CSV table of N, CA and C in Angstrom, one decimal:
chain,number,residue,atom,x,y,z
A,1,MET,N,7.4,20.5,-38.7
A,1,MET,CA,8.0,20.5,-37.3
A,1,MET,C,7.0,19.1,-36.9
A,2,VAL,N,5.7,19.3,-38.3
A,2,VAL,CA,4.6,18.5,-37.3
A,2,VAL,C,4.9,16.7,-37.7
A,3,GLU,N,5.2,16.4,-38.1
A,3,GLU,CA,6.3,15.6,-38.8
A,3,GLU,C,7.4,13.8,-37.6
A,4,ILE,N,8.1,15.2,-37.3
A,4,ILE,CA,9.1,15.0,-36.5
A,4,ILE,C,8.5,14.7,-35.0
A,5,VAL,N,7.1,15.4,-34.4
A,5,VAL,CA,6.5,14.6,-33.2
A,5,VAL,C,5.3,13.8,-33.6
A,6,ASP,N,5.0,13.5,-35.1
A,6,ASP,CA,4.0,12.3,-35.3
A,6,ASP,C,5.2,11.1,-35.1
A,7,ILE,N,6.6,11.1,-35.5
A,7,ILE,CA,7.7,10.1,-35.3
A,7,ILE,C,8.1,10.6,-34.3
A,8,PHE,N,8.3,11.3,-33.2
A,8,PHE,CA,8.6,11.1,-31.9
A,8,PHE,C,6.8,9.5,-31.1
A,9,PHE,N,5.8,10.8,-30.6
A,9,PHE,CA,5.2,9.5,-30.5
A,9,PHE,C,4.7,8.0,-30.8
A,10,GLY,N,4.9,8.0,-32.2
A,10,GLY,CA,5.1,6.5,-32.7
A,10,GLY,C,5.8,6.0,-32.6
A,11,LEU,N,6.6,6.5,-31.8
A,11,LEU,CA,8.2,5.7,-31.6
A,11,LEU,C,7.6,5.2,-30.0
A,12,VAL,N,7.4,6.6,-29.2
A,12,VAL,CA,6.6,6.7,-27.3
A,12,VAL,C,5.8,5.0,-28.0
A,13,LEU,N,5.1,5.3,-28.2
A,13,LEU,CA,3.7,3.9,-27.9
A,13,LEU,C,4.1,2.9,-29.4
A,14,ILE,N,4.9,2.8,-30.3
A,14,ILE,CA,5.2,1.7,-30.8
A,14,ILE,C,5.9,1.0,-28.7
A,15,LEU,N,7.1,2.0,-28.4
A,15,LEU,CA,7.5,1.0,-27.6
A,15,LEU,C,7.7,0.3,-26.7
A,16,LEU,N,5.5,1.8,-26.5
A,16,LEU,CA,5.1,1.1,-25.3
A,16,LEU,C,4.1,-0.1,-25.6
A,17,GLY,N,4.0,-0.4,-26.0
A,17,GLY,CA,3.3,-1.6,-27.3
A,17,GLY,C,4.4,-2.7,-26.9
A,18,ILE,N,5.6,-2.1,-27.4
A,18,ILE,CA,6.5,-4.1,-27.3
A,18,ILE,C,6.6,-4.4,-26.0
A,19,TYR,N,6.3,-2.6,-24.6
A,19,TYR,CA,6.6,-3.6,-23.6
A,19,TYR,C,5.5,-4.1,-23.0
A,20,ILE,N,4.3,-3.7,-23.5
A,20,ILE,CA,2.8,-4.7,-22.3
A,20,ILE,C,3.0,-5.3,-23.3
A,21,THR,N,3.3,-6.3,-24.5
A,21,THR,CA,2.9,-7.3,-24.9
A,21,THR,C,3.6,-8.4,-24.8
A,22,PHE,N,5.0,-7.7,-24.9
A,22,PHE,CA,6.5,-8.9,-24.6
A,22,PHE,C,5.6,-9.5,-22.9
A,23,PHE,N,5.0,-8.4,-22.1
A,23,PHE,CA,5.2,-9.1,-20.4
A,23,PHE,C,4.2,-9.9,-20.1
A,24,VAL,N,3.2,-8.9,-21.0
A,24,VAL,CA,1.6,-10.1,-21.3
A,24,VAL,C,2.2,-11.9,-21.3
A,25,ILE,N,2.5,-11.5,-22.7
A,25,ILE,CA,2.9,-12.2,-23.6
A,25,ILE,C,4.3,-13.5,-22.7
A,26,LYS,N,5.1,-12.8,-21.5
A,26,LYS,CA,6.1,-13.6,-21.0
A,26,LYS,C,5.0,-14.5,-19.6
A,27,GLY,N,3.8,-13.3,-19.1
A,27,GLY,CA,2.4,-14.3,-18.6
A,27,GLY,C,2.1,-15.8,-18.6
A,28,PHE,N,1.8,-15.9,-20.5
A,28,PHE,CA,1.2,-16.6,-20.7
A,28,PHE,C,2.4,-18.3,-20.5
A,29,ILE,N,3.5,-17.6,-20.8
A,29,ILE,CA,4.2,-18.8,-21.6
A,29,ILE,C,4.9,-18.7,-19.8
A,30,ASP,N,5.4,-18.1,-18.4
A,30,ASP,CA,4.6,-18.8,-17.6
A,30,ASP,C,4.0,-19.1,-17.0
A,31,PHE,N,2.0,-19.1,-17.2
A,31,PHE,CA,1.3,-19.9,-17.0
A,31,PHE,C,1.0,-21.2,-17.7
A,32,ILE,N,1.3,-21.2,-18.5
A,32,ILE,CA,1.9,-22.2,-19.4
A,32,ILE,C,2.3,-23.2,-18.9
A,33,LYS,N,4.5,-23.3,-18.9
A,33,LYS,CA,4.8,-23.5,-17.8
A,33,LYS,C,4.6,-24.5,-16.3
A,34,VAL,N,3.5,-23.7,-15.8
A,34,VAL,CA,3.5,-24.2,-14.5
A,34,VAL,C,2.3,-24.8,-14.0
A,35,LYS,N,0.7,-24.5,-15.4
A,35,LYS,CA,0.4,-25.2,-15.7
A,35,LYS,C,0.2,-27.5,-16.2
A,36,ARG,N,1.2,-27.3,-16.8
A,36,ARG,CA,2.0,-28.7,-16.9
A,36,ARG,C,2.5,-29.8,-15.3
A,37,VAL,N,2.4,-28.8,-14.5
A,37,VAL,CA,3.4,-29.4,-13.4
A,37,VAL,C,2.2,-28.3,-12.0
A,38,THR,N,1.2,-28.5,-12.5
A,38,THR,CA,0.1,-27.9,-11.5
A,38,THR,C,-0.7,-29.9,-10.9
A,39,GLY,N,-0.3,-29.7,-9.7
A,39,GLY,CA,-1.4,-30.3,-9.1
A,39,GLY,C,-3.0,-29.2,-8.0
A,40,ILE,N,-3.5,-30.5,-7.7
A,40,ILE,CA,-4.4,-30.2,-6.9
A,40,ILE,C,-5.2,-30.8,-5.2
A,41,ALA,N,-5.2,-30.4,-4.5
A,41,ALA,CA,-5.4,-30.2,-3.3
A,41,ALA,C,-6.7,-29.7,-2.6
A,42,GLU,N,-7.6,-30.9,-2.0
A,42,GLU,CA,-8.5,-30.0,-1.5
A,42,GLU,C,-8.2,-28.9,0.4
A,43,GLY,N,-8.2,-27.4,0.1
A,43,GLY,CA,-7.8,-27.0,1.0
A,43,GLY,C,-9.4,-26.2,1.5
A,44,VAL,N,-9.3,-25.7,3.0
A,44,VAL,CA,-10.3,-24.7,3.4
A,44,VAL,C,-9.9,-23.2,4.1
A,45,ILE,N,-11.4,-23.3,3.4
A,45,ILE,CA,-10.6,-21.3,3.2
A,45,ILE,C,-10.5,-20.9,4.5
A,46,ILE,N,-10.1,-20.3,5.3
A,46,ILE,CA,-9.5,-19.8,7.1
A,46,ILE,C,-10.0,-18.3,7.4
A,47,LYS,N,-9.6,-17.1,5.5
A,47,LYS,CA,-9.6,-16.5,6.4
A,47,LYS,C,-10.8,-15.2,4.3
A,48,SER,N,-11.7,-14.9,5.0
A,48,SER,CA,-12.0,-14.5,3.9
A,48,SER,C,-13.0,-12.3,3.8
A,49,GLY,N,-12.1,-11.9,3.4
A,49,GLY,CA,-12.6,-10.2,4.1
A,49,GLY,C,-12.2,-9.3,3.2
A,50,VAL,N,-12.2,-8.0,2.9
A,50,VAL,CA,-11.9,-7.1,2.3
A,50,VAL,C,-11.2,-6.1,2.6
A,51,ILE,N,-9.6,-5.7,2.5
A,51,ILE,CA,-9.1,-4.8,2.8
A,51,ILE,C,-9.3,-3.3,2.1
A,52,HIS,N,-9.7,-2.2,2.6
A,52,HIS,CA,-10.6,-1.3,2.0
A,52,HIS,C,-8.7,0.2,2.6
A,53,THR,N,-8.7,0.1,1.4
A,53,THR,CA,-7.9,1.6,2.1
A,53,THR,C,-7.9,2.7,0.8
A,54,TYR,N,-7.3,3.8,1.5
A,54,TYR,CA,-7.9,5.9,1.0
A,54,TYR,C,-6.5,5.7,0.6
A,55,ASN,N,-6.3,6.7,-0.6
A,55,ASN,CA,-5.2,7.7,-0.2
A,55,ASN,C,-6.1,8.9,-1.2
A,56,GLN,N,-5.8,9.7,0.1
A,56,GLN,CA,-6.2,11.0,0.3
A,56,GLN,C,-4.8,11.9,-0.7
A,57,GLY,N,-5.4,11.7,-1.8
A,57,GLY,CA,-4.1,12.5,-3.2
A,57,GLY,C,-4.7,14.0,-3.5
A,58,GLY,N,-5.9,14.6,-2.5
A,58,GLY,CA,-6.3,15.9,-3.3
A,58,GLY,C,-7.4,15.4,-4.0
A,59,GLU,N,-7.3,16.1,-5.2
A,59,GLU,CA,-7.9,15.8,-6.4
A,59,GLU,C,-7.9,14.9,-6.8
A,60,HIS,N,-7.0,13.9,-6.8
A,60,HIS,CA,-6.9,12.4,-6.4
A,60,HIS,C,-6.0,11.6,-5.5
A,61,ALA,N,-8.0,11.6,-4.6
A,61,ALA,CA,-8.1,10.9,-3.4
A,61,ALA,C,-8.4,9.5,-4.5
A,62,SER,N,-8.1,8.3,-3.4
A,62,SER,CA,-8.9,7.5,-4.5
A,62,SER,C,-9.2,6.0,-3.0
A,63,HIS,N,-9.7,5.4,-4.3
A,63,HIS,CA,-10.2,4.0,-3.0
A,63,HIS,C,-9.8,3.0,-3.4
A,64,ASN,N,-9.0,2.3,-2.5
A,64,ASN,CA,-8.8,0.5,-3.5
A,64,ASN,C,-9.0,-0.5,-2.4
A,65,TYR,N,-9.6,-1.4,-2.6
A,65,TYR,CA,-9.5,-3.0,-2.2
A,65,TYR,C,-9.3,-4.2,-3.2
A,66,LYS,N,-8.7,-4.8,-1.3
A,66,LYS,CA,-8.4,-5.6,-1.9
A,66,LYS,C,-8.1,-7.4,-1.3
A,67,THR,N,-8.0,-8.4,-2.6
A,67,THR,CA,-8.7,-9.5,-0.7
A,67,THR,C,-8.0,-10.4,0.3
A,68,ASP,N,-9.1,-10.3,1.4
A,68,ASP,CA,-7.7,-10.7,2.4
A,68,ASP,C,-8.3,-12.0,1.8
A,69,VAL,N,-8.2,-13.2,1.6
A,69,VAL,CA,-8.4,-14.5,1.1
A,69,VAL,C,-7.1,-15.5,2.1
A,70,GLU,N,-7.2,-16.3,2.7
A,70,GLU,CA,-6.4,-16.9,3.1
A,70,GLU,C,-6.7,-18.3,3.3
A,71,TYR,N,-6.1,-19.8,3.4
A,71,TYR,CA,-6.7,-20.8,3.0
A,71,TYR,C,-5.3,-22.4,3.2
A,72,THR,N,-6.0,-22.8,4.0
A,72,THR,CA,-5.0,-24.7,4.0
A,72,THR,C,-4.7,-25.1,3.5
A,73,TYR,N,-4.0,-25.9,3.4
A,73,TYR,CA,-4.3,-27.1,1.9
A,73,TYR,C,-2.9,-27.8,2.7
A,74,GLU,N,-3.2,-29.2,2.1
A,74,GLU,CA,-2.0,-30.5,2.2
A,74,GLU,C,-1.4,-31.3,1.5
A,75,VAL,N,-0.2,-31.1,1.7
A,75,VAL,CA,0.1,-31.7,0.4
A,75,VAL,C,1.3,-32.4,1.0
A,76,ASN,N,1.5,-33.7,0.2
A,76,ASN,CA,2.5,-34.8,1.1
A,76,ASN,C,3.0,-34.6,2.7
A,77,SER,N,1.3,-34.6,2.9
A,77,SER,CA,1.5,-35.2,4.5
A,77,SER,C,2.3,-33.3,5.9
A,78,LYS,N,2.6,-32.4,4.3
A,78,LYS,CA,2.9,-31.4,5.0
A,78,LYS,C,1.9,-30.5,4.8
A,79,GLU,N,1.0,-29.7,5.7
A,79,GLU,CA,-0.2,-27.7,5.6
A,79,GLU,C,1.1,-26.7,5.0
A,80,TYR,N,-0.2,-26.1,4.5
A,80,TYR,CA,0.2,-24.8,3.6
A,80,TYR,C,-0.5,-24.0,4.1
A,81,THR,N,0.1,-22.9,3.9
A,81,THR,CA,-1.3,-21.2,4.1
A,81,THR,C,-0.9,-20.8,2.7
A,82,GLN,N,-1.6,-19.7,2.8
A,82,GLN,CA,-1.5,-19.3,1.5
A,82,GLN,C,-2.7,-18.4,1.2
A,83,ARG,N,-2.2,-16.9,0.2
A,83,ARG,CA,-3.5,-16.3,0.0
A,83,ARG,C,-3.3,-15.6,-1.4
A,84,ASN,N,-3.1,-16.6,-2.2
A,84,ASN,CA,-3.2,-16.0,-3.5
A,84,ASN,C,-4.4,-15.7,-4.2
A,85,ILE,N,-4.9,-15.5,-5.3
A,85,ILE,CA,-6.7,-16.1,-5.8
A,85,ILE,C,-5.5,-16.8,-7.2
A,86,HIS,N,-4.8,-16.2,-7.8
A,86,HIS,CA,-5.1,-16.3,-9.2
A,86,HIS,C,-2.3,-17.1,-8.8
A,87,TYR,N,-2.8,-17.6,-9.6
A,87,TYR,CA,-1.7,-17.5,-10.4
A,87,TYR,C,0.2,-15.8,-9.4
A,88,LYS,N,0.6,-16.4,-8.7
A,88,LYS,CA,1.0,-15.9,-8.1
A,88,LYS,C,0.5,-14.1,-7.8
A,89,SER,N,-1.1,-13.8,-8.1
A,89,SER,CA,-1.1,-13.1,-7.1
A,89,SER,C,-2.0,-12.7,-6.5
A,90,GLN,N,-2.7,-11.9,-5.7
A,90,GLN,CA,-3.7,-11.4,-5.5
A,90,GLN,C,-4.9,-11.1,-5.5
A,91,VAL,N,-6.4,-10.1,-5.9
A,91,VAL,CA,-6.8,-9.4,-6.3
A,91,VAL,C,-7.2,-7.9,-6.0
A,92,SER,N,-7.2,-7.0,-6.6
A,92,SER,CA,-7.3,-6.2,-5.7
A,92,SER,C,-8.1,-5.0,-7.2
A,93,GLY,N,-7.9,-3.7,-6.5
A,93,GLY,CA,-8.3,-2.9,-7.8
A,93,GLY,C,-9.8,-1.7,-6.8
A,94,SER,N,-10.8,-0.1,-7.8
A,94,SER,CA,-10.4,0.2,-7.0
A,94,SER,C,-12.6,0.1,-6.8
A,95,GLU,N,-12.9,-1.2,-7.6
A,95,GLU,CA,-14.1,-1.5,-7.1
A,95,GLU,C,-14.6,-2.8,-6.6
A,96,GLU,N,-15.4,-2.1,-5.3
A,96,GLU,CA,-15.0,-2.4,-4.3
A,96,GLU,C,-16.0,-4.2,-4.9
A,97,GLY,N,-17.0,-3.8,-5.7
A,97,GLY,CA,-18.0,-5.3,-5.9
A,97,GLY,C,-17.3,-5.9,-6.7
A,98,PHE,N,-16.0,-5.4,-7.1
A,98,PHE,CA,-15.5,-6.5,-8.2
A,98,PHE,C,-14.8,-7.9,-7.4
A,99,VAL,N,-13.8,-7.0,-5.3
A,99,VAL,CA,-13.3,-7.5,-4.4
A,99,VAL,C,-14.4,-7.9,-3.0
A,100,GLN,N,-15.2,-7.7,-4.1
A,100,GLN,CA,-17.0,-9.2,-2.8
A,100,GLN,C,-16.8,-9.7,-3.3
A,101,ALA,N,-17.0,-10.0,-5.1
A,101,ALA,CA,-17.9,-11.5,-5.7
A,101,ALA,C,-16.0,-12.2,-5.2
A,102,ILE,N,-15.0,-12.0,-5.3
A,102,ILE,CA,-14.3,-12.4,-4.9
A,102,ILE,C,-14.2,-13.1,-3.9
A,103,ASN,N,-14.8,-12.7,-2.5
A,103,ASN,CA,-15.2,-13.0,-1.7
A,103,ASN,C,-16.1,-14.4,-0.8
A,104,ILE,N,-17.6,-13.2,-2.3
A,104,ILE,CA,-18.4,-14.0,-2.3
A,104,ILE,C,-17.5,-15.3,-2.7
A,105,GLN,N,-17.9,-15.9,-3.6
A,105,GLN,CA,-17.2,-17.5,-4.6
A,105,GLN,C,-16.1,-17.9,-3.2
A,106,PHE,N,-15.8,-17.1,-2.1
A,106,PHE,CA,-14.5,-17.7,-1.5
A,106,PHE,C,-14.9,-17.3,0.1
A,107,LYS,N,-15.6,-17.5,0.9
A,107,LYS,CA,-15.7,-17.5,2.5
A,107,LYS,C,-15.7,-18.2,3.0
A,108,LYS,N,-15.4,-17.7,3.8
A,108,LYS,CA,-14.6,-19.2,5.1
A,108,LYS,C,-15.5,-20.5,5.2
A,109,GLY,N,-14.7,-21.1,5.1
A,109,GLY,CA,-15.3,-22.1,6.4
A,109,GLY,C,-15.6,-23.4,4.9
A,110,LYS,N,-15.1,-22.2,3.5
A,110,LYS,CA,-15.6,-23.6,2.2
A,110,LYS,C,-14.2,-23.7,1.6
A,111,LYS,N,-15.0,-25.4,1.4
A,111,LYS,CA,-14.1,-26.2,1.1
A,111,LYS,C,-13.9,-26.2,-0.6
A,112,VAL,N,-12.6,-26.6,-0.6
A,112,VAL,CA,-12.2,-25.8,-2.4
A,112,VAL,C,-10.8,-26.3,-2.8
A,113,ASP,N,-10.6,-26.3,-4.2
A,113,ASP,CA,-9.4,-27.2,-4.7
A,113,ASP,C,-8.2,-26.0,-5.1
A,114,ILE,N,-7.2,-26.5,-4.2
A,114,ILE,CA,-6.1,-25.2,-4.0
A,114,ILE,C,-5.1,-26.1,-5.9
A,115,TYR,N,-4.9,-25.6,-6.2
A,115,TYR,CA,-3.9,-25.2,-7.3
A,115,TYR,C,-2.3,-25.2,-7.1
A,116,TYR,N,-1.3,-26.4,-7.1
A,116,TYR,CA,0.2,-25.8,-6.7
A,116,TYR,C,0.8,-26.1,-7.7
A,117,GLU,N,2.3,-25.8,-7.1
A,117,GLU,CA,3.3,-26.0,-8.4
A,117,GLU,C,4.1,-27.8,-8.0
A,118,ILE,N,3.5,-28.1,-8.4
A,118,ILE,CA,4.4,-29.7,-7.8
A,118,ILE,C,6.3,-29.2,-8.0
A,119,GLY,N,6.8,-29.6,-6.7
A,119,GLY,CA,7.9,-28.9,-6.9
A,119,GLY,C,8.2,-28.3,-6.3
A,120,ASN,N,7.7,-27.3,-6.0
A,120,ASN,CA,7.8,-25.7,-5.2
A,120,ASN,C,6.1,-25.6,-4.1
A,121,GLU,N,5.5,-26.5,-3.7
A,121,GLU,CA,4.5,-26.7,-3.5
A,121,GLU,C,3.2,-26.0,-1.9
A,122,GLU,N,4.1,-24.8,-2.5
A,122,GLU,CA,3.8,-23.0,-1.1
A,122,GLU,C,3.4,-22.7,-2.5
A,123,ASN,N,3.9,-22.7,-3.5
A,123,ASN,CA,3.0,-21.3,-4.3
A,123,ASN,C,2.7,-22.1,-5.3
A,124,ALA,N,0.7,-21.2,-4.4
A,124,ALA,CA,-0.9,-22.0,-4.5
A,124,ALA,C,-1.4,-20.7,-5.0
A,125,TRP,N,-2.7,-21.4,-5.8
A,125,TRP,CA,-3.8,-20.6,-6.0
A,125,TRP,C,-5.1,-20.3,-6.2
A,126,LEU,N,-6.7,-20.1,-5.9
A,126,LEU,CA,-7.4,-20.1,-6.0
A,126,LEU,C,-7.9,-20.8,-7.0
A,127,ILE,N,-7.5,-20.0,-8.0
A,127,ILE,CA,-8.7,-19.5,-9.5
A,127,ILE,C,-7.8,-19.7,-10.7
A,128,ASN,N,-7.0,-20.9,-11.3
A,128,ASN,CA,-6.7,-21.4,-12.6
A,128,ASN,C,-6.9,-21.1,-14.3
A,129,GLY,N,-5.4,-20.1,-14.7
A,129,GLY,CA,-6.9,-19.4,-15.5
A,129,GLY,C,-6.4,-18.2,-15.4
A,130,ILE,N,-6.1,-18.1,-17.0
A,130,ILE,CA,-5.4,-16.4,-17.1
A,130,ILE,C,-6.4,-15.0,-16.3
A,131,ARG,N,-6.3,-13.7,-16.4
A,131,ARG,CA,-6.6,-13.4,-15.4
A,131,ARG,C,-7.2,-12.8,-17.2
A,132,PRO,N,-8.9,-13.3,-17.0
A,132,PRO,CA,-9.4,-12.0,-17.6
A,132,PRO,C,-8.7,-10.6,-18.0
A,133,THR,N,-8.1,-9.8,-17.2
A,133,THR,CA,-6.9,-8.5,-17.6
A,133,THR,C,-5.9,-8.8,-18.2
A,134,THR,N,-5.7,-10.2,-18.0
A,134,THR,CA,-4.5,-9.9,-19.1
A,134,THR,C,-4.5,-9.9,-20.8
A,135,TYR,N,-6.3,-10.3,-20.9
A,135,TYR,CA,-6.4,-9.8,-22.1
A,135,TYR,C,-6.1,-9.1,-23.0
A,136,PHE,N,-6.6,-8.3,-21.9
A,136,PHE,CA,-7.5,-6.8,-22.2
A,136,PHE,C,-6.2,-6.4,-22.2
A,137,LEU,N,-4.9,-6.4,-21.0
A,137,LEU,CA,-3.9,-6.0,-21.7
A,137,LEU,C,-3.5,-6.5,-23.1
A,138,LEU,N,-2.8,-6.8,-23.9
A,138,LEU,CA,-2.7,-7.7,-24.3
A,138,LEU,C,-3.5,-6.9,-25.9
A,139,VAL,N,-4.6,-6.4,-25.5
A,139,VAL,CA,-5.3,-5.2,-26.5
A,139,VAL,C,-5.1,-4.4,-27.0
A,140,ILE,N,-4.3,-3.9,-25.8
A,140,ILE,CA,-3.5,-2.7,-25.3
A,140,ILE,C,-2.4,-2.0,-26.0
A,141,GLY,N,-1.9,-2.9,-25.9
A,141,GLY,CA,0.1,-3.6,-26.2
A,141,GLY,C,-1.0,-3.4,-27.2
A,142,VAL,N,-1.5,-4.4,-28.2
A,142,VAL,CA,-1.4,-4.1,-30.0
A,142,VAL,C,-1.6,-3.0,-31.2
A,143,VAL,N,-3.2,-2.1,-29.2
A,143,VAL,CA,-3.9,-1.2,-30.1
A,143,VAL,C,-2.9,0.4,-30.6
A,144,CYS,N,-1.6,-0.2,-28.9
A,144,CYS,CA,-0.6,0.6,-28.8
A,144,CYS,C,0.5,0.8,-30.3
A,145,ILE,N,1.1,-0.6,-30.6
A,145,ILE,CA,1.8,-0.8,-31.7
A,145,ILE,C,1.5,0.1,-33.6
A,146,GLY,N,0.3,-0.8,-33.1
A,146,GLY,CA,-0.9,-0.3,-34.9
A,146,GLY,C,-0.5,1.1,-34.7
A,147,GLY,N,-1.3,2.4,-33.5
A,147,GLY,CA,-1.6,3.7,-33.6
A,147,GLY,C,0.0,4.2,-33.6
A,148,GLY,N,1.5,3.7,-33.1
A,148,GLY,CA,2.3,4.1,-33.0
A,148,GLY,C,2.8,3.9,-34.8
A,149,TRP,N,2.9,2.8,-34.7
A,149,TRP,CA,3.2,2.3,-36.8
A,149,TRP,C,2.8,3.2,-37.6
A,150,MET,N,0.4,3.9,-37.2
A,150,MET,CA,0.0,4.2,-38.0
A,150,MET,C,0.7,5.7,-37.9
A,151,LEU,N,0.9,6.5,-36.6
A,151,LEU,CA,1.6,7.3,-36.1
A,151,LEU,C,2.4,7.4,-37.6
A,152,VAL,N,3.3,7.0,-37.5
A,152,VAL,CA,4.6,6.8,-38.2
A,152,VAL,C,5.0,7.0,-39.4
A,153,GLN,N,4.2,6.0,-40.0
A,153,GLN,CA,3.8,6.1,-41.4
A,153,GLN,C,3.6,7.3,-42.1
A,154,SER,N,2.9,7.7,-41.7
A,154,SER,CA,1.6,8.8,-42.1
A,154,SER,C,3.0,10.2,-41.9
A,155,SER,N,3.9,9.8,-41.6
A,155,SER,CA,5.0,11.3,-41.6
A,155,SER,C,5.8,10.9,-42.5
């Protein structure tokens, strides 16, 4: 009976690891594709703040903080407004300091480089690079695959 449970949980871990790793690798590939067609424009931060929400879930109450940064930039004489911090995403988390650090970096009125996708200029972001959490998720995916494999093999 223990062997069946080990095999079951091992397979679940392997599938979870494959799922996580697949989406991380897909994100790397998407970023590499876009990086080849990235332009840079000068922009200005027009809004900088933090949105705080509180979920009253009894024992599981939680705080969430999200960047509220907005910027304008111009490409080919057309003005755009965007909110993305990283490629296709904003920054949020349960730690206020983490989100505040982004706002300190991007204060209202500051001139910044804006990275945009050539041919899809409305798709823009402030920080060009892969998010640090992406590497963490890759490690989690690989650990799940390895741990699941060890459970299956030990049965």
